[in-house]
Amino acid sequence: MSDYSQQVALLELQLNNDSNRCLPAQLATKALIKEICLSPKPGLVDMNNSGAHRDMDFQTFIQSISAICVWFERFYQYGKTSALHDNNLFLAGIRPIGIECEQAMFKATNQVNTHKGGIFAFGLLLGAIGKLEQLNLPINIQSICNEVSSICQGIVQSELKQNNLTNSVGEKLFKRHNLTGARGEAESGYATVRNISLPIFQQMQKNSYDEETCLLQAMLHLLAFNQDTNVVSRGGLDGLAFVQEQAKNLIKQGGIINPKVRENLYQLDSELIKRNLSPGGSADLIAITWFLSQYNG
Ligand SMILES: CC(C)(COP(=O)(O)OP(=O)(O)OC[C@H]1O[C@@H](n2cnc3c(N)ncnc32)[C@H](O[C@H]2O[C@H](COP(=O)(O)OP(=O)(O)OP(=O)(O)O)[C@@H](O)[C@H]2O)[C@@H]1O)[C@@H](O)C(=O)NCCC(=O)NCCS
Ligand SMILES: Nc1ncnc2[nH]cnc12
């Protein structure tokens, strides 16, 4: 068994052993476990190092997952009980749960932001699945993503274009560079995942590569194409262009199935650490890629 599979199995036992929890909540927890274990992830926290982060490490992420996974059931149940609400009301109702979950994360990590983007995304995905289930509608990649997109319809317009007041990282970057970040990705129904990383992940699976290799290849494509506001907040648009160019170069060489590229990933990790660049948004999308792959067909 690879280090990745061993660590995933260990953490599954430790963090995901409550069989009373609904399946979507268990899958979301699994997705976060797989993301943190996947290594090497350039600039990000993984099993090898803390990437470009000085305030968090692998253990911080385990504490974070342990604190937030108990909230996943709440998002799903909210989706069921609020299935008949219109989309605006649905979103307004799920946000306080998201904020409470964020607070639980900050408490568990000593105020470090490990999964703010992940909570936002999985809150919406689990809420959408609960709603679909309650309405007896089909549950698959397309229907889940359509539902998140409907729930978030107008969120970029209303929170980034009009009421851009709180000056969160996302709001500042929208003003400066027109980047729509986590909100844009949700409103598009996870277009970057559906159009880029998920097809790559599925193609690799079809070609019988192991899960770790499939996820690393999906990650390379996210690094190459995702407009990651975390990278921009630390390194500006030049930082984003650098990460994307490097990843595109590795893809051109065949990606992760070329053993030389696997080696180069370690070099890219060192380079991003040196430049203080961390693709935290892409980390979330890795987890979402795996999660959605479980709803294929
Ligand atoms: C809507 C919110 C997510 C608001 O947050 P904000 O206005 O800050 O929005 P964004 O910058 O757009 O994104 C927030 C996080 O989303 C991830 N992200 C970034 N780019 C993308 C992208 N293109 N697609 C998808 N997701 C993206 C990213 O999260 C990850 O990185 C974080 C760790 O990185 P780090 O570098 O450590 O970040 P900081 O500590 O902030 O900075 P440093 O000082 O270290 O440099 C980690 O969170 C990852 O998950 C972005 O950070 C949302 O917060 C909100 O409204 N919350 C309320 C709850 C809610 O509404 N929930 C709804 C339903 S549950
Ligand atoms: N592995 C990781 N490293 C840094 N930031 C992240 N945000 C989500 N996952 C992350």
mmCIF file of N, CA and C in Angstrom, residues 4 8 11-12 15-18 21-37 61-62 64-77 101 115 117-130 144 190 215 283-295:
data_model
loop_
_atom_site.group_PDB
_atom_site.id
_atom_site.type_symbol
_atom_site.label_atom_id
_atom_site.label_comp_id
_atom_site.label_asym_id
_atom_site.label_seq_id
_atom_site.Cartn_x
_atom_site.Cartn_y
_atom_site.Cartn_z
ATOM 1 N N TYR A 4 0.177 7.225 0.704
ATOM 2 C CA TYR A 4 -1.101 7.939 0.554
ATOM 3 C C TYR A 4 -2.256 7.047 1.014
ATOM 4 N N VAL A 8 -4.613 7.651 4.269
ATOM 5 C CA VAL A 8 -6.056 7.863 4.064
ATOM 6 C C VAL A 8 -6.849 6.847 4.903
ATOM 7 N N LEU A 11 -6.738 7.733 8.634
ATOM 8 C CA LEU A 11 -7.551 8.909 8.981
ATOM 9 C C LEU A 11 -9.039 8.627 8.840
ATOM 10 N N GLU A 12 -9.364 7.747 7.895
ATOM 11 C CA GLU A 12 -10.770 7.342 7.746
ATOM 12 C C GLU A 12 -11.260 6.715 9.052
ATOM 13 N N LEU A 15 -11.420 9.595 11.734
ATOM 14 C CA LEU A 15 -12.313 10.753 11.583
ATOM 15 C C LEU A 15 -13.656 10.434 10.952
ATOM 16 N N ASN A 16 -13.781 9.250 10.346
ATOM 17 C CA ASN A 16 -14.973 9.016 9.527
ATOM 18 C C ASN A 16 -15.596 7.675 9.857
ATOM 19 N N ASN A 17 -15.717 7.384 11.169
ATOM 20 C CA ASN A 17 -16.184 6.035 11.523
ATOM 21 C C ASN A 17 -17.587 6.036 12.119
ATOM 22 N N ASP A 18 -18.316 7.125 11.899
ATOM 23 C CA ASP A 18 -19.677 7.201 12.423
ATOM 24 C C ASP A 18 -20.663 6.803 11.326
ATOM 25 N N ARG A 21 -23.828 8.762 10.313
ATOM 26 C CA ARG A 21 -23.763 9.967 9.504
ATOM 27 C C ARG A 21 -24.225 9.658 8.076
ATOM 28 N N CYS A 22 -24.934 10.592 7.441
ATOM 29 C CA CYS A 22 -25.440 10.329 6.088
ATOM 30 C C CYS A 22 -24.278 10.145 5.113
ATOM 31 N N LEU A 23 -24.556 9.433 4.027
ATOM 32 C CA LEU A 23 -23.497 9.106 3.063
ATOM 33 C C LEU A 23 -22.831 10.364 2.480
ATOM 34 N N PRO A 24 -23.607 11.378 2.049
ATOM 35 C CA PRO A 24 -22.934 12.567 1.500
ATOM 36 C C PRO A 24 -21.961 13.207 2.496
ATOM 37 N N ALA A 25 -22.316 13.226 3.780
ATOM 38 C CA ALA A 25 -21.413 13.810 4.792
ATOM 39 C C ALA A 25 -20.154 12.958 4.925
ATOM 40 N N GLN A 26 -20.331 11.634 4.866
ATOM 41 C CA GLN A 26 -19.149 10.742 4.932
ATOM 42 C C GLN A 26 -18.249 10.966 3.718
ATOM 43 N N LEU A 27 -18.875 11.147 2.542
ATOM 44 C CA LEU A 27 -18.070 11.353 1.325
ATOM 45 C C LEU A 27 -17.328 12.691 1.369
ATOM 46 N N ALA A 28 -17.975 13.715 1.918
ATOM 47 C CA ALA A 28 -17.318 15.022 2.012
ATOM 48 C C ALA A 28 -16.107 14.933 2.947
ATOM 49 N N THR A 29 -16.254 14.195 4.040
ATOM 50 C CA THR A 29 -15.132 14.020 4.976
ATOM 51 C C THR A 29 -14.001 13.269 4.280
ATOM 52 N N LYS A 30 -14.371 12.204 3.563
ATOM 53 C CA LYS A 30 -13.372 11.436 2.814
ATOM 54 C C LYS A 30 -12.623 12.343 1.850
ATOM 55 N N ALA A 31 -13.370 13.219 1.169
ATOM 56 C CA ALA A 31 -12.763 14.100 0.157
ATOM 57 C C ALA A 31 -11.708 14.992 0.795
ATOM 58 N N LEU A 32 -12.005 15.526 1.974
ATOM 59 C CA LEU A 32 -11.028 16.405 2.646
ATOM 60 C C LEU A 32 -9.819 15.604 3.113
ATOM 61 N N ILE A 33 -10.056 14.367 3.551
ATOM 62 C CA ILE A 33 -8.935 13.510 3.985
ATOM 63 C C ILE A 33 -8.024 13.223 2.795
ATOM 64 N N LYS A 34 -8.634 12.891 1.667
ATOM 65 C CA LYS A 34 -7.827 12.553 0.479
ATOM 66 C C LYS A 34 -7.037 13.772 0.022
ATOM 67 N N GLU A 35 -7.671 14.939 0.051
ATOM 68 C CA GLU A 35 -6.957 16.154 -0.387
ATOM 69 C C GLU A 35 -5.733 16.413 0.485
ATOM 70 N N ILE A 36 -5.882 16.347 1.790
ATOM 71 C CA ILE A 36 -4.728 16.704 2.634
ATOM 72 C C ILE A 36 -3.619 15.644 2.501
ATOM 73 N N CYS A 37 -3.995 14.388 2.267
ATOM 74 C CA CYS A 37 -2.981 13.326 2.146
ATOM 75 C C CYS A 37 -2.256 13.347 0.794
ATOM 76 N N PHE A 61 -4.589 20.480 9.801
ATOM 77 C CA PHE A 61 -5.676 20.087 8.900
ATOM 78 C C PHE A 61 -6.495 18.942 9.481
ATOM 79 N N ILE A 62 -5.822 18.035 10.185
ATOM 80 C CA ILE A 62 -6.570 16.917 10.798
ATOM 81 C C ILE A 62 -7.505 17.477 11.869
ATOM 82 N N SER A 64 -8.715 20.407 11.925
ATOM 83 C CA SER A 64 -9.764 21.148 11.220
ATOM 84 C C SER A 64 -10.850 20.198 10.674
ATOM 85 N N ILE A 65 -10.405 19.122 10.015
ATOM 86 C CA ILE A 65 -11.385 18.165 9.451
ATOM 87 C C ILE A 65 -12.240 17.577 10.574
ATOM 88 N N SER A 66 -11.562 17.245 11.692
ATOM 89 C CA SER A 66 -12.274 16.640 12.803
ATOM 90 C C SER A 66 -13.359 17.593 13.324
ATOM 91 N N ALA A 67 -13.060 18.891 13.332
ATOM 92 C CA ALA A 67 -14.036 19.868 13.845
ATOM 93 C C ALA A 67 -15.169 20.119 12.850
ATOM 94 N N ILE A 68 -14.853 20.151 11.561
ATOM 95 C CA ILE A 68 -15.912 20.572 10.621
ATOM 96 C C ILE A 68 -16.766 19.416 10.093
ATOM 97 N N CYS A 69 -16.222 18.183 10.144
ATOM 98 C CA CYS A 69 -17.004 17.094 9.517
ATOM 99 C C CYS A 69 -18.321 16.845 10.253
ATOM 100 N N VAL A 70 -18.375 17.183 11.540
ATOM 101 C CA VAL A 70 -19.632 16.976 12.276
ATOM 102 C C VAL A 70 -20.719 17.950 11.789
ATOM 103 N N TRP A 71 -20.291 19.016 11.109
ATOM 104 C CA TRP A 71 -21.250 19.985 10.581
ATOM 105 C C TRP A 71 -21.831 19.563 9.234
ATOM 106 N N PHE A 72 -21.171 18.624 8.583
ATOM 107 C CA PHE A 72 -21.610 18.267 7.230
ATOM 108 C C PHE A 72 -23.049 17.743 7.220
ATOM 109 N N GLU A 73 -23.361 16.949 8.257
ATOM 110 C CA GLU A 73 -24.724 16.418 8.380
ATOM 111 C C GLU A 73 -25.745 17.576 8.464
ATOM 112 N N ARG A 74 -25.347 18.635 9.168
ATOM 113 C CA ARG A 74 -26.241 19.785 9.339
ATOM 114 C C ARG A 74 -26.590 20.437 8.004
ATOM 115 N N PHE A 75 -25.579 20.584 7.125
ATOM 116 C CA PHE A 75 -25.836 21.191 5.815
ATOM 117 C C PHE A 75 -26.837 20.339 5.022
ATOM 118 N N TYR A 76 -26.608 19.034 5.085
ATOM 119 C CA TYR A 76 -27.463 18.089 4.347
ATOM 120 C C TYR A 76 -28.901 18.133 4.897
ATOM 121 N N GLN A 77 -29.013 18.114 6.218
ATOM 122 C CA GLN A 77 -30.352 18.149 6.839
ATOM 123 C C GLN A 77 -31.043 19.473 6.531
ATOM 124 N N CYS A 101 -19.848 26.896 11.368
ATOM 125 C CA CYS A 101 -18.867 25.859 11.042
ATOM 126 C C CYS A 101 -17.472 26.484 10.915
ATOM 127 N N HIS A 115 -9.851 25.740 6.042
ATOM 128 C CA HIS A 115 -10.897 25.218 5.155
ATOM 129 C C HIS A 115 -12.052 26.193 4.912
ATOM 130 N N GLY A 117 -12.757 28.076 2.370
ATOM 131 C CA GLY A 117 -13.305 27.826 1.032
ATOM 132 C C GLY A 117 -13.982 26.462 0.971
ATOM 133 N N GLY A 118 -13.380 25.480 1.614
ATOM 134 C CA GLY A 118 -13.926 24.115 1.607
ATOM 135 C C GLY A 118 -15.275 24.052 2.308
ATOM 136 N N ILE A 119 -15.405 24.787 3.398
ATOM 137 C CA ILE A 119 -16.684 24.797 4.129
ATOM 138 C C ILE A 119 -17.772 25.409 3.243
ATOM 139 N N PHE A 120 -17.423 26.505 2.611
ATOM 140 C CA PHE A 120 -18.381 27.179 1.716
ATOM 141 C C PHE A 120 -18.860 26.197 0.642
ATOM 142 N N ALA A 121 -17.916 25.531 -0.011
ATOM 143 C CA ALA A 121 -18.255 24.634 -1.120
ATOM 144 C C ALA A 121 -19.040 23.408 -0.633
ATOM 145 N N PHE A 122 -18.524 22.744 0.401
ATOM 146 C CA PHE A 122 -19.208 21.517 0.831
ATOM 147 C C PHE A 122 -20.541 21.829 1.509
ATOM 148 N N GLY A 123 -20.628 22.995 2.149
ATOM 149 C CA GLY A 123 -21.923 23.408 2.694
ATOM 150 C C GLY A 123 -22.962 23.466 1.587
ATOM 151 N N LEU A 124 -22.582 24.094 0.495
ATOM 152 C CA LEU A 124 -23.514 24.235 -0.637
ATOM 153 C C LEU A 124 -23.803 22.893 -1.296
ATOM 154 N N LEU A 125 -22.756 22.100 -1.502
ATOM 155 C CA LEU A 125 -22.947 20.803 -2.182
ATOM 156 C C LEU A 125 -23.846 19.881 -1.352
ATOM 157 N N LEU A 126 -23.605 19.852 -0.036
ATOM 158 C CA LEU A 126 -24.400 18.959 0.817
ATOM 159 C C LEU A 126 -25.830 19.472 0.949
ATOM 160 N N GLY A 127 -25.973 20.798 1.030
ATOM 161 C CA GLY A 127 -27.316 21.381 1.074
ATOM 162 C C GLY A 127 -28.080 21.025 -0.199
ATOM 163 N N ALA A 128 -27.384 21.131 -1.337
ATOM 164 C CA ALA A 128 -28.024 20.830 -2.624
ATOM 165 C C ALA A 128 -28.446 19.358 -2.686
ATOM 166 N N ILE A 129 -27.597 18.464 -2.202
ATOM 167 C CA ILE A 129 -27.927 17.029 -2.244
ATOM 168 C C ILE A 129 -29.132 16.727 -1.344
ATOM 169 N N GLY A 130 -29.141 17.348 -0.149
ATOM 170 C CA GLY A 130 -30.285 17.160 0.764
ATOM 171 C C GLY A 130 -31.576 17.603 0.090
ATOM 172 N N ILE A 144 -26.494 17.971 -9.135
ATOM 173 C CA ILE A 144 -25.944 18.613 -7.917
ATOM 174 C C ILE A 144 -25.362 19.982 -8.288
ATOM 175 N N TYR A 190 -19.540 24.853 -10.286
ATOM 176 C CA TYR A 190 -18.208 24.209 -10.293
ATOM 177 C C TYR A 190 -17.730 23.879 -11.715
ATOM 178 N N LEU A 215 -5.581 11.756 -8.985
ATOM 179 C CA LEU A 215 -5.789 13.046 -8.320
ATOM 180 C C LEU A 215 -4.634 14.002 -8.588
ATOM 181 N N ALA A 283 -6.695 23.503 -3.977
ATOM 182 C CA ALA A 283 -6.770 22.401 -3.002
ATOM 183 C C ALA A 283 -8.238 22.041 -2.762
ATOM 184 N N ASP A 284 -9.066 23.068 -2.585
ATOM 185 C CA ASP A 284 -10.501 22.790 -2.381
ATOM 186 C C ASP A 284 -11.094 22.070 -3.592
ATOM 187 N N LEU A 285 -10.676 22.507 -4.778
ATOM 188 C CA LEU A 285 -11.264 21.902 -5.985
ATOM 189 C C LEU A 285 -10.795 20.455 -6.190
ATOM 190 N N ILE A 286 -9.633 20.106 -5.648
ATOM 191 C CA ILE A 286 -9.207 18.684 -5.686
ATOM 192 C C ILE A 286 -10.226 17.854 -4.897
ATOM 193 N N ALA A 287 -10.550 18.343 -3.693
ATOM 194 C CA ALA A 287 -11.506 17.605 -2.845
ATOM 195 C C ALA A 287 -12.872 17.520 -3.547
ATOM 196 N N ILE A 288 -13.275 18.615 -4.182
ATOM 197 C CA ILE A 288 -14.584 18.619 -4.859
ATOM 198 C C ILE A 288 -14.569 17.667 -6.062
ATOM 199 N N THR A 289 -13.435 17.596 -6.746
ATOM 200 C CA THR A 289 -13.308 16.678 -7.885
ATOM 201 C C THR A 289 -13.577 15.243 -7.429
ATOM 202 N N TRP A 290 -12.906 14.853 -6.346
ATOM 203 C CA TRP A 290 -13.102 13.467 -5.875
ATOM 204 C C TRP A 290 -14.549 13.271 -5.416
ATOM 205 N N PHE A 291 -15.069 14.243 -4.673
ATOM 206 C CA PHE A 291 -16.437 14.136 -4.137
ATOM 207 C C PHE A 291 -17.444 13.947 -5.288
ATOM 208 N N LEU A 292 -17.347 14.819 -6.296
ATOM 209 C CA LEU A 292 -18.324 14.725 -7.394
ATOM 210 C C LEU A 292 -18.162 13.434 -8.188
ATOM 211 N N SER A 293 -16.923 12.931 -8.252
ATOM 212 C CA SER A 293 -16.707 11.688 -9.009
ATOM 213 C C SER A 293 -17.522 10.527 -8.410
ATOM 214 N N GLN A 294 -17.877 10.661 -7.137
ATOM 215 C CA GLN A 294 -18.665 9.612 -6.476
ATOM 216 C C GLN A 294 -20.136 9.638 -6.910
ATOM 217 N N TYR A 295 -20.518 10.699 -7.619
ATOM 218 C CA TYR A 295 -21.911 10.820 -8.060
ATOM 219 C C TYR A 295 -22.046 10.664 -9.570
#
